CSV table of C-alpha atoms and ligand atoms in Angstrom, one decimal:
chain,number,residue,atom,x,y,z
J,8,MET,CA,15.3,-2.0,2.8
J,9,LYS,CA,12.9,-1.6,5.8
J,10,LEU,CA,9.1,-1.9,5.7
J,11,THR,CA,7.0,-0.6,8.6
J,12,ILE,CA,3.3,-1.4,8.8
J,13,LEU,CA,1.2,1.7,9.6
J,14,GLY,CA,-2.2,0.1,9.0
J,15,ASN,CA,-3.3,-3.4,7.9
J,16,ASN,CA,-7.0,-3.6,8.5
J,17,SER,CA,-9.3,-4.5,5.6
J,18,THR,CA,-12.2,-2.2,4.6
J,19,THR,CA,-13.8,-2.4,8.1
J,20,ALA,CA,-11.2,-0.9,10.4
J,21,SER,CA,-11.0,-2.4,13.9
J,22,ALA,CA,-11.2,-0.4,17.1
J,23,GLY,CA,-7.8,1.2,17.6
J,24,GLY,CA,-6.7,-0.2,14.2
J,25,ALA,CA,-5.8,1.5,10.9
J,26,CYS,CA,-6.3,0.7,7.2
J,27,SER,CA,-3.6,0.0,4.6
J,28,SER,CA,-0.5,2.1,4.8
J,29,TYR,CA,3.2,1.1,4.6
J,30,LEU,CA,6.4,3.0,5.0
J,31,VAL,CA,9.3,1.9,3.0
J,32,GLU,CA,12.8,3.1,3.9
J,33,ALA,CA,15.6,2.3,1.5
J,34,SER,CA,18.6,3.9,-0.1
J,35,GLY,CA,18.1,7.1,1.9
J,36,LYS,CA,14.4,7.5,0.8
J,37,LYS,CA,11.1,7.3,2.6
J,38,ILE,CA,8.2,6.1,0.5
J,39,LEU,CA,4.7,5.9,1.8
J,40,MET,CA,2.5,3.3,0.1
J,41,ASP,CA,-1.3,4.0,0.6
J,42,MET,CA,-2.8,6.2,3.3
J,43,GLY,CA,-5.8,4.3,4.7
J,44,SER,CA,-7.9,5.7,7.6
J,45,GLY,CA,-6.1,6.0,10.9
J,46,SER,CA,-2.6,5.6,9.3
J,47,ILE,CA,-1.4,9.2,9.5
J,48,PHE,CA,-1.4,9.0,13.3
J,49,ASN,CA,0.9,6.0,13.2
J,50,LEU,CA,3.1,7.7,10.6
J,51,LYS,CA,3.6,10.7,12.9
J,52,LYS,CA,4.9,8.3,15.6
J,53,ILE,CA,7.8,7.5,13.3
J,54,THR,CA,8.5,10.5,11.1
J,55,GLY,CA,7.4,14.0,10.1
J,56,VAL,CA,5.1,14.4,7.2
J,57,ASP,CA,7.7,16.5,5.4
J,58,ASP,CA,10.3,13.7,5.6
J,59,ILE,CA,8.4,11.6,3.1
J,60,ASP,CA,10.1,11.6,-0.3
J,61,ALA,CA,7.1,10.2,-2.3
J,62,ILE,CA,3.6,8.9,-1.7
J,63,ILE,CA,2.1,6.1,-3.7
J,64,ILE,CA,-1.7,5.6,-3.8
J,65,THR,CA,-2.5,2.2,-5.3
J,66,HIS,CA,-6.2,2.9,-6.0
J,67,HIS,CA,-9.0,5.2,-4.9
J,68,HIS,CA,-10.9,3.2,-2.4
J,69,PHE,CA,-11.2,5.1,0.9
J,70,ASP,CA,-9.5,2.5,3.0
J,71,HIS,CA,-6.3,3.2,0.9
J,72,PHE,CA,-6.2,7.0,0.5
J,73,VAL,CA,-8.5,8.9,2.8
J,74,ASP,CA,-5.8,10.1,5.2
J,75,ILE,CA,-4.2,12.1,2.4
J,76,MET,CA,-7.0,14.5,3.0
J,77,LEU,CA,-5.8,15.0,6.6
J,78,MET,CA,-2.3,15.6,5.3
J,79,ARG,CA,-3.7,18.3,3.0
J,80,TYR,CA,-5.4,20.0,5.9
J,81,GLU,CA,-2.2,19.8,8.0
J,82,LYS,CA,0.0,21.3,5.3
J,83,GLU,CA,-2.5,24.0,4.4
J,84,GLY,CA,-2.7,25.0,8.0
J,85,ARG,CA,1.0,25.5,8.1
J,86,ILE,CA,0.9,27.5,4.8
J,87,TYR,CA,-1.7,29.9,6.3
J,88,MET,CA,0.6,30.3,9.3
J,89,GLY,CA,3.3,31.6,6.9
J,90,GLU,CA,5.4,28.4,6.7
J,91,GLU,CA,6.9,27.3,3.5
J,92,VAL,CA,5.8,23.8,2.7
J,93,LYS,CA,7.4,21.7,0.0
J,94,PRO,CA,5.2,19.7,-2.4
J,95,ILE,CA,5.4,15.9,-2.1
J,96,PRO,CA,5.6,13.8,-5.3
J,97,LEU,CA,2.3,11.8,-5.5
J,98,TYR,CA,2.1,8.7,-7.7
J,99,THR,CA,-1.5,7.7,-8.2
J,100,PRO,CA,-3.9,6.4,-10.8
J,101,LYS,CA,-5.9,9.1,-12.7
J,102,MET,CA,-8.3,10.6,-10.2
J,103,PRO,CA,-11.9,11.4,-10.3
J,104,ASP,CA,-12.4,15.2,-10.7
J,105,TRP,CA,-13.7,15.8,-7.2
J,106,LEU,CA,-10.6,14.2,-5.7
J,107,PHE,CA,-8.1,16.0,-8.0
J,108,GLU,CA,-9.8,19.3,-7.3
J,109,SER,CA,-9.6,18.7,-3.6
J,110,LEU,CA,-5.9,17.8,-3.6
J,111,ASN,CA,-4.7,20.2,-6.3
J,112,LYS,CA,-4.6,23.3,-4.1
J,113,ASN,CA,-1.6,25.3,-2.9
J,114,HIS,CA,0.8,23.1,-4.7
J,115,LEU,CA,0.9,20.5,-1.8
J,116,PHE,CA,1.6,17.6,-4.2
J,117,ASP,CA,3.4,17.0,-7.4
J,118,PHE,CA,1.0,14.8,-9.3
J,119,HIS,CA,2.3,11.8,-11.3
J,120,PHE,CA,-0.5,9.7,-12.9
J,121,ILE,CA,0.6,6.1,-13.2
J,122,GLU,CA,0.7,4.5,-16.6
J,123,LYS,CA,0.1,0.8,-17.1
J,124,ASP,CA,3.3,-1.2,-16.5
J,125,GLU,CA,5.3,1.9,-15.8
J,126,THR,CA,8.7,2.0,-14.0
J,127,VAL,CA,9.7,5.1,-12.1
J,128,ASN,CA,13.0,5.8,-10.3
J,129,ILE,CA,13.1,7.6,-7.0
J,130,GLY,CA,16.8,8.1,-6.1
J,131,GLU,CA,18.4,4.7,-6.5
J,132,LEU,CA,15.1,2.9,-6.1
J,133,SER,CA,13.3,1.4,-9.1
J,134,ILE,CA,9.5,1.1,-8.8
J,135,ASP,CA,7.3,-1.0,-11.1
J,136,PHE,CA,3.5,-0.4,-11.2
J,137,VAL,CA,1.7,-3.5,-12.4
J,138,PRO,CA,-2.1,-3.4,-13.0
J,139,VAL,CA,-4.0,-5.9,-11.0
J,140,LEU,CA,-7.6,-7.2,-10.9
J,141,HIS,CA,-9.8,-5.0,-8.7
J,142,LEU,CA,-13.0,-3.0,-8.9
J,143,LEU,CA,-11.3,0.0,-10.4
J,144,GLU,CA,-7.8,1.0,-11.7
J,145,THR,CA,-5.4,-0.5,-9.2
J,146,TYR,CA,-1.6,-1.1,-9.3
J,147,ALA,CA,0.6,-3.6,-7.4
J,148,VAL,CA,3.9,-2.0,-6.5
J,149,ARG,CA,7.3,-3.7,-6.9
J,150,ILE,CA,10.3,-1.8,-5.3
J,151,LYS,CA,13.9,-2.8,-6.1
J,152,ASP,CA,16.9,-1.2,-4.3
J,153,GLY,CA,19.5,-3.0,-6.5
J,154,GLU,CA,19.7,-6.0,-4.1
J,155,LYS,CA,16.3,-6.8,-2.7
J,156,VAL,CA,12.7,-6.8,-4.0
J,157,LEU,CA,9.6,-5.8,-2.1
J,158,THR,CA,6.2,-6.4,-3.7
J,159,TYR,CA,3.0,-4.9,-2.3
J,160,SER,CA,-0.2,-6.5,-3.9
J,161,ALA,CA,-2.5,-3.5,-3.2
J,162,ASP,CA,-6.1,-4.9,-3.4
J,163,THR,CA,-6.4,-7.7,-6.0
J,164,GLY,CA,-8.1,-10.9,-7.1
J,165,LEU,CA,-6.2,-13.7,-8.7
J,166,CYS,CA,-4.7,-12.5,-11.9
J,167,GLN,CA,-1.6,-12.6,-14.0
J,168,GLY,CA,-0.6,-9.1,-12.8
J,169,ILE,CA,0.0,-10.1,-9.2
J,170,LEU,CA,2.1,-13.1,-10.4
J,171,THR,CA,4.2,-10.8,-12.5
J,172,ALA,CA,4.6,-8.2,-9.7
J,173,SER,CA,5.6,-10.7,-7.1
J,174,GLU,CA,8.0,-12.9,-9.1
J,175,ASP,CA,11.0,-13.9,-6.9
J,176,ALA,CA,10.3,-11.1,-4.4
J,177,ASP,CA,12.3,-11.2,-1.2
J,178,LEU,CA,9.2,-10.0,0.7
J,179,PHE,CA,5.7,-10.2,-0.7
J,180,LEU,CA,3.3,-8.0,1.3
J,181,CYS,CA,0.0,-9.4,0.1
J,182,GLU,CA,-3.6,-8.8,0.9
J,183,ALA,CA,-5.6,-11.7,2.4
J,184,SER,CA,-9.1,-10.4,3.1
J,185,TYR,CA,-10.9,-13.6,3.7
J,186,GLY,CA,-10.4,-17.2,5.0
J,187,SER,CA,-11.2,-19.9,2.5
J,188,TYR,CA,-13.9,-21.1,4.9
J,189,ASP,CA,-15.6,-17.8,4.3
J,190,PRO,CA,-18.8,-18.1,2.2
J,191,TYR,CA,-18.3,-14.4,1.3
J,192,VAL,CA,-15.4,-15.0,-1.1
J,193,ILE,CA,-15.3,-12.6,-4.0
J,194,SER,CA,-13.0,-12.4,-7.0
J,195,HIS,CA,-11.6,-8.9,-6.5
J,196,HIS,CA,-9.9,-9.8,-3.2
J,197,LEU,CA,-7.7,-12.8,-2.1
J,198,THR,CA,-8.2,-15.5,0.5
J,199,GLY,CA,-5.3,-16.6,2.7
J,200,LYS,CA,-5.0,-19.8,0.6
J,201,GLU,CA,-4.9,-17.8,-2.7
J,202,ALA,CA,-2.2,-15.5,-1.2
J,203,GLY,CA,-0.2,-18.7,-0.3
J,204,GLU,CA,-0.6,-20.1,-3.8
J,205,ILE,CA,0.6,-16.9,-5.4
J,206,ALA,CA,3.6,-16.8,-3.1
J,207,LYS,CA,4.4,-20.4,-4.0
J,208,MET,CA,4.0,-19.9,-7.8
J,209,SER,CA,6.1,-16.7,-7.7
J,210,THR,CA,8.8,-18.4,-5.5
J,211,VAL,CA,8.9,-15.5,-3.1
J,212,ARG,CA,11.2,-15.7,0.0
J,213,LYS,CA,8.6,-14.6,2.5
J,214,LEU,CA,4.9,-13.8,2.6
J,215,LEU,CA,3.5,-11.1,4.9
J,216,LEU,CA,-0.3,-10.9,5.0
J,217,THR,CA,-2.1,-7.6,5.2
J,218,HIS,CA,-5.6,-6.1,4.6
J,219,LEU,CA,-6.7,-8.5,7.3
J,220,PRO,CA,-10.3,-9.1,8.4
J,221,GLU,CA,-11.4,-8.0,11.9
J,222,HIS,CA,-12.3,-11.6,12.9
J,223,GLY,CA,-10.7,-14.9,11.8
J,224,LYS,CA,-7.1,-13.7,11.1
J,225,GLU,CA,-5.6,-16.9,12.5
J,226,ASN,CA,-7.7,-18.9,10.0
J,227,VAL,CA,-6.4,-16.7,7.2
J,228,LEU,CA,-2.8,-17.4,8.3
J,229,LYS,CA,-3.4,-21.1,8.7
J,230,ASP,CA,-4.9,-21.4,5.2
J,231,ALA,CA,-1.9,-19.5,3.7
J,232,GLN,CA,0.7,-21.5,5.7
J,233,GLU,CA,-0.8,-24.8,4.5
J,234,VAL,CA,0.3,-23.8,1.0
J,235,PHE,CA,3.3,-21.5,1.7
J,236,ARG,CA,5.1,-22.2,5.0
J,237,ASN,CA,7.1,-19.0,5.4
J,238,THR,CA,4.1,-16.8,6.0
J,239,GLU,CA,3.3,-14.3,8.8
J,240,LEU,CA,0.5,-11.9,9.7
J,241,SER,CA,1.7,-8.3,9.5
J,242,GLU,CA,1.5,-6.3,12.7
J,243,ILE,CA,0.8,-2.6,13.0
J,244,MET,CA,3.9,-0.5,14.0
J,245,LYS,CA,6.2,-3.5,13.4
J,246,SER,CA,9.1,-3.2,11.0
J,247,TYR,CA,10.5,-5.8,8.7
J,248,GLU,CA,14.0,-5.8,7.4
J,249,ILE,CA,14.3,-7.0,3.8
L,326,ZN,ZN1,-8.9,-2.2,0.5
L,327,ZN,ZN1,-9.9,-1.7,-2.9
C-alpha cells in the first residue's frame, strides 16, 4: 500500500500549499481521500482524474472537499466537447442540498452515502468508516489490503471513534492542528500531544501528522514525539510505503 500526500495544510492554507488530500494506491486501486483546496493540481502531477477508482470525502468542511467542484467543471467541460466521461464512485456523508444539487449533474459521480460504522469493499480493499468527534458528521477511514492497515483520522477531537479506527494500524495519518502550547486549543481538533497519545494507546506502528498549522509545525512534532517516538510530519508530494 502506498500513500501520497497531496495536501496537508490545516484550514488556513499556506502560500504554495494545499489542504487535506491523500492518494492511496493498493491492490491495483487508486483511492482519493478528501479534496481540499489546491490538491487537484498536485493530483494531476501524479495521475489523471479518470484513473481514480473512488473518492472519499470525510466531511463537508471546505478545506476537505472544495476541489471536487473543480473536478466537476473539468469533467463537464470534456462532456461538452463530446467526450465520454465515466462516473467516479463517491463515498461521502449525506450532503446539504446545495452541494448535492451542484455535484449531481451529468452523472459525474456515483453517490454512496456513508452509514455509521459501515464497511465497504473496493476490489480487494476493505474500508471501514468510523464516526469521530467534529463539528459535523465526520468519518475516520481505516483501509485494509489484507496485510497492512492505514488509518486516516479526518478532523477529530479526542473520542472513542478515533481509538477504534486507529487500533494496531501500520500507519496512522492523524490530524494535529495545534501545539499543546497553543492557548487556542479546542475540542474538535487534536494537538500534537493528543495525536501522540492516541498513537500510543492504539499501538500503531508509525504516526504521520497532517492538517498542520502554518506556523509552529516543529512544536507540534516535538509534542507528539515526546509521547510517541515514531512520529513524522507529513510532506506534500511525498509518498510513504506501508
Ligand atoms: Zn480540516
Ligand atoms: Zn473539519
